[in-house]
XYZ file of C-alpha atoms in Angstrom:
382
model
C -24.919 6.582 2.331
C -24.444 2.998 3.472
C -21.173 1.640 2.116
C -19.452 -1.738 2.393
C -15.650 -1.644 2.387
C -13.883 -4.923 1.546
C -10.171 -5.561 2.148
C -7.989 -8.536 2.986
C -5.889 -8.960 6.142
C -2.533 -7.651 4.874
C -1.762 -4.483 6.896
C -0.900 -2.557 3.740
C -4.456 -3.096 2.527
C -6.503 -3.464 5.722
C -5.192 -0.259 7.321
C -6.148 2.011 4.369
C -9.609 0.402 4.344
C -10.017 1.174 8.040
C -8.840 4.745 7.478
C -11.367 5.150 4.668
C -14.171 3.866 6.903
C -13.281 6.505 9.488
C -13.505 9.168 6.789
C -16.956 7.888 5.850
C -18.063 8.075 9.489
C -16.724 11.610 9.786
C -18.796 12.564 6.721
C -21.965 11.116 8.245
C -22.035 7.917 6.195
C -22.480 4.366 7.493
C -19.574 2.098 6.546
C -19.444 -1.636 7.157
C -15.951 -3.120 6.960
C -15.257 -6.686 5.826
C -11.660 -7.704 6.550
C -9.438 -10.322 8.185
C -10.131 -11.412 11.759
C -6.802 -9.981 12.936
C -8.083 -6.407 12.620
C -11.743 -6.725 13.600
C -11.140 -5.878 17.264
C -9.097 -2.762 16.524
C -11.466 -1.522 13.835
C -14.491 -2.119 16.060
C -12.803 -0.218 18.884
C -12.342 2.673 16.439
C -16.127 2.793 15.997
C -16.468 0.852 12.732
C -19.093 -1.835 12.144
C -16.609 -4.609 11.330
C -17.235 -8.139 10.126
C -14.964 -11.024 9.205
C -14.428 -11.412 5.470
C -15.076 -15.056 4.655
C -13.153 -17.065 2.090
C -9.672 -15.759 2.935
C -8.229 -19.136 3.942
C -6.164 -20.456 1.008
C -7.597 -23.507 -0.739
C -5.502 -26.472 -1.927
C -5.927 -25.349 -5.534
C -4.710 -21.783 -4.866
C -1.265 -20.882 -6.196
C 0.191 -17.856 -4.426
C 3.068 -17.771 -6.915
C 0.614 -17.015 -9.735
C -0.574 -13.468 -9.099
C -3.424 -13.677 -11.589
C -4.734 -16.920 -10.137
C -4.339 -15.579 -6.607
C -6.308 -12.421 -7.353
C -8.994 -13.620 -9.761
C -9.732 -17.270 -9.002
C -9.754 -16.672 -5.264
C -11.760 -13.487 -5.839
C -14.549 -15.524 -7.403
C -14.599 -17.822 -4.373
C -14.527 -14.890 -1.932
C -17.364 -13.201 -3.808
C -19.558 -16.269 -3.300
C -18.676 -16.466 0.391
C -19.297 -12.726 0.796
C -22.551 -12.590 -1.166
C -25.077 -13.304 1.643
C -23.280 -11.042 4.131
C -23.074 -8.226 1.609
C -26.742 -8.606 0.704
C -27.626 -8.340 4.392
C -25.805 -5.005 4.665
C -28.019 -3.460 1.957
C -25.194 -1.178 0.871
C -25.633 1.665 -1.584
C -21.995 1.349 -2.635
C -19.138 -1.139 -2.286
C -15.473 -0.131 -2.036
C -13.238 -3.100 -2.814
C -9.485 -3.271 -2.304
C -7.577 -3.897 -5.521
C -6.141 -7.201 -4.239
C -9.441 -8.321 -2.705
C -11.276 -8.260 -5.997
C -14.014 -10.505 -4.647
C -15.687 -7.433 -3.186
C -16.151 -5.929 -6.627
C -17.403 -9.225 -8.077
C -19.921 -9.624 -5.244
C -21.134 -6.056 -5.749
C -21.603 -6.648 -9.459
C -23.494 -9.876 -8.772
C -25.885 -7.934 -6.530
C -26.223 -5.014 -8.937
C -24.484 -2.557 -6.582
C -22.164 0.165 -7.834
C -18.590 -0.330 -6.704
C -15.343 1.583 -6.397
C -11.817 0.165 -6.394
C -9.364 1.175 -3.668
C -5.664 1.123 -4.613
C -3.569 1.810 -1.475
C -0.586 2.745 -3.623
C 0.081 4.518 -6.959
C -1.808 3.552 -10.093
C -0.216 0.320 -11.325
C -2.278 -0.120 -14.487
C -0.171 -0.564 -17.647
C 0.405 2.576 -19.701
C 1.517 3.160 -23.269
C 3.809 5.917 -21.953
C 5.607 4.007 -19.164
C 7.904 1.029 -18.835
C 6.238 -1.953 -17.126
C 5.328 -1.296 -13.504
C 7.782 -3.094 -11.250
C 10.823 -2.407 -13.398
C 11.680 0.636 -11.299
C 12.691 2.490 -14.447
C 11.857 6.069 -15.308
C 10.027 6.560 -18.612
C 12.481 6.309 -21.479
C 13.452 9.445 -23.399
C 14.611 9.792 -26.956
C 14.290 7.148 -29.641
C 16.286 4.521 -27.743
C 14.456 5.104 -24.474
C 11.027 4.887 -26.056
C 12.066 1.775 -27.982
C 13.273 0.178 -24.735
C 9.893 0.816 -23.112
C 8.020 -0.522 -26.135
C 10.028 -3.758 -26.134
C 9.601 -4.168 -22.373
C 5.844 -3.642 -22.631
C 5.694 -6.253 -25.391
C 7.604 -8.692 -23.190
C 5.071 -8.294 -20.379
C 2.056 -8.311 -22.699
C 1.664 -12.088 -22.450
C 1.375 -11.966 -18.663
C -1.151 -9.128 -18.857
C -3.218 -11.067 -21.389
C -3.071 -14.151 -19.176
C -4.333 -12.116 -16.214
C -7.247 -10.795 -18.261
C -8.131 -14.322 -19.341
C -8.008 -15.521 -15.735
C -10.300 -12.668 -14.682
C -12.757 -13.468 -17.494
C -12.811 -17.129 -16.502
C -13.401 -16.216 -12.864
C -16.257 -13.914 -13.854
C -17.938 -16.525 -16.027
C -17.558 -19.043 -13.205
C -19.804 -16.946 -10.943
C -22.374 -16.108 -13.607
C -21.061 -12.741 -14.778
C -20.270 -11.723 -18.376
C -16.694 -12.417 -19.428
C -16.131 -8.743 -20.296
C -15.199 -6.791 -17.181
C -16.804 -3.322 -17.063
C -14.498 -2.284 -14.238
C -15.286 -0.098 -11.229
C -17.222 3.164 -11.349
C -14.167 4.932 -9.901
C -10.682 4.161 -8.667
C -9.346 5.701 -5.450
C -5.561 6.002 -5.842
C -4.469 6.416 -2.233
C -1.011 7.898 -2.663
C 0.676 11.290 -2.786
C 1.459 13.048 -6.077
C 5.211 12.759 -5.398
C 5.003 8.975 -5.838
C 2.917 9.094 -9.013
C 4.345 9.173 -12.530
C 2.696 11.287 -15.261
C 1.206 9.174 -18.028
C -0.529 10.119 -21.298
C -3.427 7.728 -20.688
C -4.474 8.459 -17.114
C -7.921 6.830 -16.658
C -10.794 9.296 -16.358
C -12.248 7.281 -13.466
C -9.030 7.337 -11.376
C -8.527 9.937 -8.645
C -5.456 10.505 -6.464
C -6.905 10.859 -2.953
C -3.802 10.895 -0.750
C -2.590 8.112 1.572
C -5.190 6.511 3.840
C -3.372 6.046 7.141
C -4.469 4.323 10.345
C -2.554 3.565 13.526
C -3.310 0.128 15.008
C -2.301 1.240 18.499
C -2.419 4.256 20.791
C 0.816 3.285 22.508
C 3.713 5.713 22.169
C 7.255 4.361 22.130
C 9.760 6.313 24.175
C 12.911 7.374 22.378
C 16.253 6.068 23.615
C 18.124 8.540 25.826
C 20.616 10.964 24.340
C 20.820 13.787 21.841
C 21.805 11.980 18.644
C 19.657 12.009 15.491
C 16.690 9.632 15.527
C 16.601 6.767 13.032
C 13.214 5.084 12.761
C 13.191 1.513 11.441
C 10.030 -0.157 10.167
C 10.575 -3.752 9.013
C 8.322 -4.707 6.112
C 4.963 -6.373 6.809
C 4.775 -7.776 3.258
C 5.791 -11.364 2.504
C 7.930 -9.967 -0.319
C 9.846 -7.688 2.058
C 13.562 -7.808 2.753
C 14.458 -9.900 5.803
C 16.701 -9.007 8.709
C 16.300 -5.254 8.236
C 16.326 -4.361 11.933
C 19.306 -6.564 12.737
C 21.294 -5.210 9.780
C 20.468 -1.603 10.644
C 21.497 -2.091 14.273
C 24.827 -3.585 13.214
C 25.425 -0.921 10.569
C 24.752 1.973 12.944
C 26.703 0.725 15.956
C 29.070 3.448 17.080
C 27.627 6.042 14.677
C 26.138 8.293 17.380
C 22.483 7.840 16.469
C 19.399 6.746 18.383
C 17.304 4.002 16.832
C 13.644 3.209 17.398
C 11.912 0.330 15.604
C 8.163 0.253 15.002
C 7.065 -3.378 14.772
C 3.783 -5.291 14.562
C 5.646 -8.464 15.575
C 7.472 -9.096 18.857
C 10.684 -7.035 19.182
C 14.095 -8.607 19.857
C 14.685 -9.652 23.451
C 17.925 -7.677 23.737
C 18.761 -4.265 22.318
C 21.649 -1.842 22.885
C 20.914 1.147 25.125
C 20.738 3.470 22.113
C 17.850 1.485 20.576
C 14.215 0.767 21.399
C 11.588 -1.378 19.648
C 7.946 -2.335 19.955
C 4.446 -1.540 18.768
C 3.933 2.211 18.844
C 2.224 4.944 16.892
C 4.273 5.616 13.787
C 2.932 9.141 13.378
C 4.325 10.030 16.810
C 7.692 8.506 15.964
C 7.829 10.329 12.649
C 7.406 13.658 14.405
C 10.812 13.006 16.026
C 12.557 11.007 13.301
C 15.360 12.413 11.167
C 15.419 9.471 8.751
C 13.394 6.286 8.213
C 14.800 2.903 7.233
C 12.057 0.801 5.653
C 11.311 -1.709 2.926
C 9.622 1.038 0.871
C 6.240 -0.601 0.983
C 3.724 2.101 0.172
C 2.186 2.512 3.630
C 5.302 3.506 5.544
C 6.998 5.223 2.597
C 4.012 7.498 2.003
C 3.609 8.113 5.738
C 7.260 9.158 6.041
C 6.989 11.565 3.105
C 3.716 13.027 4.408
C 5.681 13.911 7.545
C 8.573 15.279 5.484
C 11.031 12.607 6.656
C 13.599 11.241 4.151
C 14.046 7.501 3.694
C 16.677 4.812 3.343
C 14.822 2.255 1.218
C 15.747 -1.426 1.525
C 13.252 -2.954 -0.917
C 12.304 -6.572 -1.208
C 10.245 -7.772 -4.159
C 6.850 -6.783 -5.476
C 6.127 -3.104 -5.766
C 8.733 -2.178 -3.158
C 11.397 -1.970 -5.878
C 9.191 0.286 -8.005
C 8.388 2.622 -5.101
C 11.972 2.782 -3.853
C 13.153 3.899 -7.280
C 10.396 6.506 -7.560
C 11.314 7.978 -4.170
C 15.010 7.968 -5.077
C 14.313 9.815 -8.346
C 12.200 12.341 -6.428
C 15.231 12.970 -4.202
C 13.821 11.943 -0.830
C 15.357 8.462 -0.597
C 18.551 6.454 -0.920
C 18.019 2.942 -2.270
C 20.146 0.158 -0.784
C 20.532 -3.046 -2.776
C 22.032 -5.466 -2.067
C 21.523 -4.742 1.627
C 24.304 -5.198 4.135
C 24.876 -3.657 7.575
C 27.585 -1.354 6.223
C 25.542 -0.287 3.182
C 22.520 0.561 5.322
C 24.602 2.389 7.910
C 26.444 4.404 5.252
C 23.149 5.298 3.569
C 21.697 6.567 6.857
C 24.734 8.784 7.486
C 24.542 10.066 3.911
C 20.936 11.128 4.367
C 21.630 12.726 7.740
C 24.612 14.686 6.434
C 23.021 15.945 3.204
C 20.083 18.359 3.680
C 18.867 17.837 0.099
C 17.083 14.627 1.141
C 15.085 16.355 3.869
C 14.296 19.201 1.467
C 12.944 16.761 -1.124
C 10.857 15.013 1.535
C 9.451 18.378 2.614
C 8.550 19.124 -1.003
C 6.748 15.769 -1.241
C 4.825 16.601 1.927
C 3.856 20.027 0.588
C 2.450 18.490 -2.597
C 0.397 16.012 -0.625
C -2.507 18.421 -0.240
C -3.193 18.504 -3.986
C -5.535 15.499 -3.920
C -9.231 14.630 -4.157
C -11.482 13.768 -1.210
C -12.169 9.988 -1.432
C -15.577 10.315 0.237
C -16.620 13.026 -2.215
C -15.545 10.793 -5.115
C -17.755 7.999 -3.764
C -20.710 10.358 -3.359
C -20.303 11.486 -6.959
C -20.482 7.878 -8.116
C -23.966 7.562 -6.642
C -25.175 10.970 -7.782
């Protein structure tokens, strides 16, 4: 099978796409990856036929504060830019990241079956859940169900606006206004971060996190025998700022060792009990006792897959939703508002209470109960 995989440059979306391509290669398929220029060298070095996804540069008319406009209007433009390159690939199937919807539009314009990749839990609205992003558990009893109904009604206007924007974008590139949707949805998360819903889509399959390491470098741990705290500052523009600095201040004198995994340049000066840089997160997680992160899906899922509990310092976007889900599952402590003392106290709480590590281990154990994403894609064609 020849498959085109389309994802934007954000690490939380590009890395799962790269991981999926490697799974396709392992299965004997021929993936071609379209993504941001930042990751083409690394993906090519991993053995993937990688090409720059055109149309990613924001246009003057793009409004990043309007999520619907950002996803759908820009998707139409990206689909037009992608069209000749995608036609040249002669793909049997297209896998398009949920935020890079132009891949799905381009596939539809060429008459190619396509699959949507969601590198996080299913965020589609549900009649049995409060709105995604609220962080709330499903309401129980008459009052709880009424709360959820009223909240869903309050967000209904935004959902309708998004659908209208998608229809307009589709018509603008010569497609019918009615969106048929993808042939399948790959929900790349672990069951522990999903929420049961009465209207789970038949075409959606939980396939487990798709994880890729952008480096082979291994960070050395600071010297000593204290517990290891791994810090991973958020890569999302909605992430909390100053996480590393606050964690360092909050853990000073607490007898721990800290190691920070960073895509950006580390601080010039660190105390002797701390280290920072670009290093393989899977290697660090094998030694970590607790992770401090923004609770973006990539690192949160990776920590739980390794059975490591989390101190979640969420910013905006879906980080708040995921942090609350992990806290309800028992594997995380949520810190908001963040302060050095609050983060430090939360780390010590996790280290001193074995229930957090036990919950993380339970999440890891349930991670094997997922579908094979490559098999799902093969079924779409057969």
